[in-house]
Amino acid sequence: MATYSRQDTQKQIKDCLSLLKMVLGPDLLGVYLYGSSINGGLQKYSDLDLLIVSERATTYEEKTKLVTNLLQISGIYMKSSRLPIEMTIVVKSSVNPWRYPPCFDFQYGDWLLKEFEGGNIEPWPTKEMPDLALLITQVLLASKTLCGLDPDQLLCNVPHRDFMMALVHELKGLMDNLDHDTRNALLTYARIWNTVETNTIQSKPAAADWVMNLLPDVYQPVMKRAKRICIGEENEYWDDINALIKPCADFMINKINEQISLTKDFDSQKSLIKIAK
C-alpha cells in the first residue's frame, strides 16, 4: 500500500500554490496538476507533477525563493511519506507559439536535490527540454486546473512529430538510469513502447500490464517486479533477477525502435495521442 497520506498531498499542493502566487503574483497564468494524480492514481513512488505557465521568466532571486521553499514542501524519493514534487515553470511566449525543442524557465525535481541542497539554484546545463512536448500533451489531455486559465487557453497542441521526437529523446537517456533507478526506467520503457504502438498514454502500472502480454516468459519476472514495487506491493529489490534486467530493457528498446522505424516520416502520422481509458 502507498505510504503517503491524502491530507499531506493536499497540503503540499496548497503550499505550492501559495508559493507560486507569492513569487509570480499577477504574472501567474495557470497551474496544472497532471501525471499519476490524474491518470491511473498516485502510487507509493509517484511524484506530484505540476506545470506552471507564467507571463515572464523568474529572476535568480525568485528561483532561490522557490528552491528554498520547495526543499521544505517536497518529499524525498523513497525516504519520506510525503511525495516528491516535480514542478516545471514555462514562460507562455516560449511555448506559444509552439516550436521544438521547447524551453523551460525553472524546474524542481528530486533528481536535482543534491544540487539544490548544495546551493546551486540553476543546475540545468540547458533550458532546452524536449520532454516538455510530453508534459504539455499530458496537461492538455488530462489535468486539473489549480489556478488561472484552462490549459487550452494558454498552450498549443504539440505536433505528433514533436511528441514522437521527444519520446526518442527520452529513450536515449534511460539506459543511464537503469542501474540506479531500475524500477522507474523499466516502467518508462514500458510506457514508451505502449505509446509508440498504440498512440495512447498509459499509467506506468497499466503500461506494465500491457507489456507483460508481449514479453517473453523469461522477462516476465522483471516487469512483474517493477509493477509490484510501483504500486507498493513489494520493496525495491533486484538482486535475485539482476541478470535479467538489461536483457529485458534491451528487448523493449528493440521493439520500440522497430515500431519507430515503421513510421519513417512522423509528419505522415495522422493519429492523435490520447489518454488511455
Coordinates of C-alpha atoms in Angstrom, one line a residue:
M1 CA 0.0 0.0 0.0
A2 CA 1.1 3.6 -0.6
T3 CA 2.6 5.3 2.4
Y4 CA 1.7 8.9 1.6
S5 CA -1.4 10.5 3.1
R6 CA -4.1 12.3 1.2
Q7 CA -4.0 15.1 3.7
D8 CA -0.3 15.6 3.3
T9 CA -0.7 15.7 -0.5
Q10 CA -3.4 18.3 -0.4
K11 CA -1.3 20.4 1.9
Q12 CA 1.7 20.1 -0.4
I13 CA -0.4 21.3 -3.4
K14 CA -1.9 24.2 -1.3
D15 CA 1.6 25.2 -0.2
C16 CA 2.9 25.1 -3.8
L17 CA 0.0 27.3 -4.9
S18 CA 0.7 29.9 -2.1
L19 CA 4.4 29.9 -3.0
L20 CA 3.7 30.4 -6.7
K21 CA 1.3 33.3 -6.1
M22 CA 3.8 34.9 -3.7
V23 CA 6.6 34.7 -6.2
L24 CA 4.9 35.3 -9.5
G25 CA 1.9 37.5 -8.4
P26 CA -0.2 38.6 -11.4
D27 CA 2.2 37.0 -13.8
L28 CA 1.0 33.6 -12.8
L29 CA -1.2 32.5 -15.7
G30 CA -2.0 28.8 -14.9
V31 CA -1.1 25.9 -12.6
Y32 CA -1.9 22.4 -13.7
L33 CA -1.8 19.1 -11.8
Y34 CA -1.1 16.2 -14.2
G35 CA 0.5 12.7 -14.3
S36 CA -0.3 10.0 -11.8
S37 CA -2.6 12.3 -9.8
I38 CA -4.9 12.4 -12.8
N39 CA -4.1 9.3 -14.9
G40 CA -4.0 6.0 -13.0
G41 CA -3.8 7.3 -9.5
L42 CA -0.9 8.2 -7.2
Q43 CA 1.3 5.3 -6.2
K44 CA 3.9 4.7 -3.5
Y45 CA 6.7 6.2 -5.5
S46 CA 4.8 8.8 -7.6
D47 CA 5.6 12.4 -7.9
L48 CA 3.2 15.3 -7.6
D49 CA 3.5 16.8 -11.1
L50 CA 2.9 20.5 -11.6
L51 CA 3.2 22.5 -14.8
I52 CA 3.1 26.3 -14.4
V53 CA 2.6 28.9 -17.1
S54 CA 4.0 32.3 -16.4
E55 CA 3.8 35.6 -18.2
R56 CA 7.6 36.2 -17.6
A57 CA 10.8 34.5 -16.6
T58 CA 11.7 34.2 -13.0
T59 CA 14.7 36.1 -11.6
Y60 CA 17.6 34.4 -9.8
E61 CA 16.2 35.7 -6.5
E62 CA 12.8 34.3 -7.3
K63 CA 14.3 30.9 -8.2
T64 CA 16.2 31.0 -4.9
K65 CA 12.9 31.6 -3.1
L66 CA 11.2 28.7 -5.0
V67 CA 14.0 26.3 -4.2
T68 CA 14.3 27.3 -0.6
N69 CA 10.6 26.7 0.0
L70 CA 10.3 23.6 -2.2
L71 CA 13.0 21.9 -0.2
Q72 CA 10.6 22.2 2.7
I73 CA 7.4 21.3 0.9
S74 CA 8.6 18.4 -1.2
G75 CA 9.0 14.9 0.0
I76 CA 12.2 12.9 -0.8
Y77 CA 12.1 10.0 -3.1
M78 CA 11.9 6.7 -1.2
K79 CA 12.8 8.4 2.1
S80 CA 9.7 10.3 3.3
S81 CA 6.0 9.8 3.5
R82 CA 5.3 13.0 1.6
L83 CA 5.5 12.7 -2.2
P84 CA 8.3 14.4 -4.2
I85 CA 7.3 17.4 -6.2
E86 CA 8.2 17.9 -9.8
M87 CA 7.5 21.5 -10.7
T88 CA 8.1 22.9 -14.2
I89 CA 7.6 26.6 -15.0
V90 CA 7.4 27.7 -18.6
V91 CA 7.0 31.2 -20.0
K92 CA 4.0 31.4 -22.2
S93 CA 5.9 33.1 -25.1
S94 CA 8.4 30.2 -25.1
V95 CA 5.8 27.5 -25.8
N96 CA 3.1 29.5 -27.6
P97 CA 3.5 29.7 -30.5
W98 CA 4.9 26.2 -30.4
R99 CA 8.4 25.3 -31.5
Y100 CA 10.7 22.3 -30.9
P101 CA 12.6 21.8 -28.8
P102 CA 10.8 23.9 -26.3
C103 CA 12.4 25.7 -23.3
F104 CA 11.5 25.8 -19.7
D105 CA 12.2 28.6 -17.2
F106 CA 12.5 26.7 -13.9
Q107 CA 12.4 23.1 -12.8
Y108 CA 12.4 21.4 -9.4
G109 CA 12.7 17.7 -9.1
D110 CA 14.1 15.1 -6.7
W111 CA 16.9 14.2 -9.2
L112 CA 18.2 17.8 -8.7
L113 CA 18.0 17.6 -4.9
K114 CA 21.8 17.4 -4.2
E115 CA 22.4 20.4 -6.4
F116 CA 19.8 22.4 -4.8
E117 CA 20.9 21.4 -1.3
G118 CA 24.4 22.4 -2.3
G119 CA 23.2 25.9 -3.2
N120 CA 23.2 25.5 -7.0
I121 CA 19.9 27.3 -7.9
E122 CA 20.2 26.8 -11.6
P123 CA 21.8 23.3 -12.0
W124 CA 20.5 22.6 -15.5
P125 CA 23.1 22.7 -18.3
T126 CA 20.5 23.9 -20.8
K127 CA 16.9 25.2 -20.8
E128 CA 16.0 23.2 -23.9
M129 CA 13.6 20.5 -22.8
P130 CA 12.3 18.1 -25.4
D131 CA 10.3 16.4 -22.6
L132 CA 8.0 19.5 -22.5
A133 CA 6.3 18.1 -25.6
L134 CA 5.2 15.1 -23.5
L135 CA 4.3 17.2 -20.4
I136 CA 2.2 19.7 -22.4
T137 CA 0.4 16.9 -24.2
Q138 CA -0.5 15.3 -21.0
V139 CA -1.7 18.6 -19.5
L140 CA -3.9 19.3 -22.5
L141 CA -5.3 15.8 -22.5
A142 CA -5.8 15.2 -18.7
S143 CA -5.0 17.6 -16.0
K144 CA -6.6 19.6 -13.2
T145 CA -6.5 23.4 -13.3
L146 CA -5.5 24.5 -9.8
C147 CA -5.2 28.2 -10.7
G148 CA -5.7 30.5 -13.6
L149 CA -6.9 29.8 -17.2
D150 CA -7.7 26.4 -18.6
P151 CA -4.6 24.9 -20.3
D152 CA -6.1 25.1 -23.8
Q153 CA -6.3 28.9 -23.5
L154 CA -2.5 29.1 -22.9
L155 CA -0.9 26.1 -24.5
C156 CA -0.6 24.9 -28.1
N157 CA -1.3 21.3 -29.3
V158 CA 2.1 19.5 -29.8
P159 CA 2.5 18.2 -33.3
H160 CA 2.7 14.4 -33.5
R161 CA 6.2 14.6 -35.0
D162 CA 7.5 16.6 -32.0
F163 CA 5.8 14.3 -29.5
M164 CA 7.5 11.3 -31.1
M165 CA 10.9 13.1 -31.3
A166 CA 10.6 13.8 -27.5
L167 CA 9.9 10.1 -26.9
V168 CA 13.0 9.2 -28.8
H169 CA 15.0 11.7 -26.8
E170 CA 13.7 10.3 -23.5
L171 CA 14.6 6.8 -24.7
K172 CA 18.2 7.7 -25.2
G173 CA 18.7 8.9 -21.6
L174 CA 17.0 6.0 -19.9
M175 CA 19.8 3.4 -20.1
D176 CA 22.0 5.6 -17.8
N177 CA 19.3 5.3 -15.2
L178 CA 18.8 1.6 -15.4
D179 CA 21.3 0.7 -12.7
H180 CA 20.3 3.3 -10.0
D181 CA 16.6 3.8 -10.8
T182 CA 15.7 0.4 -12.2
R183 CA 12.0 0.3 -11.5
N184 CA 11.3 3.7 -13.0
A185 CA 13.5 3.1 -16.0
L186 CA 11.8 -0.2 -16.8
L187 CA 8.3 1.2 -16.4
T188 CA 9.2 4.2 -18.6
Y189 CA 10.4 1.8 -21.3
A190 CA 7.1 0.0 -21.0
R191 CA 5.1 3.2 -21.3
I192 CA 7.2 4.4 -24.3
W193 CA 6.7 1.0 -26.1
N194 CA 2.9 1.2 -25.4
T195 CA 2.7 4.8 -26.7
V196 CA 4.6 4.2 -30.0
E197 CA 2.4 1.1 -30.6
T198 CA -1.0 2.5 -29.6
N199 CA -0.8 6.3 -29.7
T200 CA -2.0 6.4 -26.1
I201 CA -0.5 7.5 -22.8
Q202 CA -1.0 4.9 -20.1
S203 CA -0.2 5.0 -16.4
K204 CA 3.0 3.1 -15.6
P205 CA 1.2 0.1 -13.9
A206 CA -1.2 -0.1 -16.9
A207 CA 1.7 0.0 -19.3
A208 CA 3.5 -2.8 -17.4
D209 CA 0.3 -4.9 -17.7
W210 CA 0.3 -4.2 -21.5
V211 CA 4.0 -5.1 -21.9
M212 CA 3.7 -8.3 -19.9
N213 CA 1.3 -9.6 -22.6
L214 CA 4.2 -9.2 -25.1
L215 CA 7.3 -10.0 -23.2
P216 CA 9.0 -13.5 -23.5
D217 CA 8.3 -15.6 -20.4
V218 CA 11.9 -15.2 -19.3
Y219 CA 11.5 -11.5 -18.8
Q220 CA 8.1 -11.6 -17.1
P221 CA 9.5 -11.6 -13.5
V222 CA 11.4 -8.3 -14.3
M223 CA 8.3 -6.3 -15.3
K224 CA 6.1 -8.0 -12.7
R225 CA 8.6 -6.9 -10.0
A226 CA 8.7 -3.3 -11.4
K227 CA 4.9 -3.0 -11.3
R228 CA 4.6 -4.5 -7.8
I229 CA 7.2 -2.1 -6.4
C230 CA 5.4 0.8 -8.2
I231 CA 2.1 0.0 -6.6
G232 CA 3.6 -0.6 -3.2
E233 CA 3.2 -4.4 -3.0
E234 CA 6.9 -5.1 -2.9
N235 CA 10.0 -3.3 -1.7
E236 CA 12.8 -2.3 -4.1
Y237 CA 14.8 -5.5 -4.5
W238 CA 16.5 -6.7 -7.7
D239 CA 19.5 -8.9 -6.7
D240 CA 17.7 -12.2 -7.5
I241 CA 16.8 -11.2 -11.0
N242 CA 19.6 -8.7 -11.7
A243 CA 20.9 -10.7 -14.7
L244 CA 17.6 -10.3 -16.5
I245 CA 17.2 -6.5 -16.2
K246 CA 19.4 -5.3 -19.0
P247 CA 18.3 -8.0 -21.5
C248 CA 14.6 -7.2 -20.7
A249 CA 15.3 -3.5 -21.2
D250 CA 17.2 -4.3 -24.5
F251 CA 14.2 -6.3 -25.7
M252 CA 11.8 -3.4 -25.1
I253 CA 14.2 -0.9 -26.7
N254 CA 14.4 -3.1 -29.8
K255 CA 10.6 -3.3 -30.0
I256 CA 10.4 0.5 -29.6
N257 CA 12.9 1.1 -32.3
E258 CA 11.3 -1.4 -34.6
Q259 CA 8.0 0.5 -34.3
I260 CA 9.6 3.9 -34.7
S261 CA 11.3 2.7 -37.9
L262 CA 7.9 1.7 -39.3
T263 CA 6.9 5.3 -39.0
K264 CA 9.6 6.7 -41.3
D265 CA 8.0 10.1 -41.5
F266 CA 6.5 11.3 -38.2
D267 CA 4.7 14.0 -40.2
S268 CA 2.7 11.4 -42.1
Q269 CA 1.3 10.0 -38.9
K270 CA -2.3 11.3 -38.6
S271 CA -3.2 9.6 -35.4
L272 CA -3.6 11.8 -32.3
I273 CA -2.1 10.9 -29.0
K274 CA -4.8 10.1 -26.4
I275 CA -5.0 9.2 -22.8
A276 CA -5.9 5.5 -22.4
K277 CA -9.3 4.8 -20.9

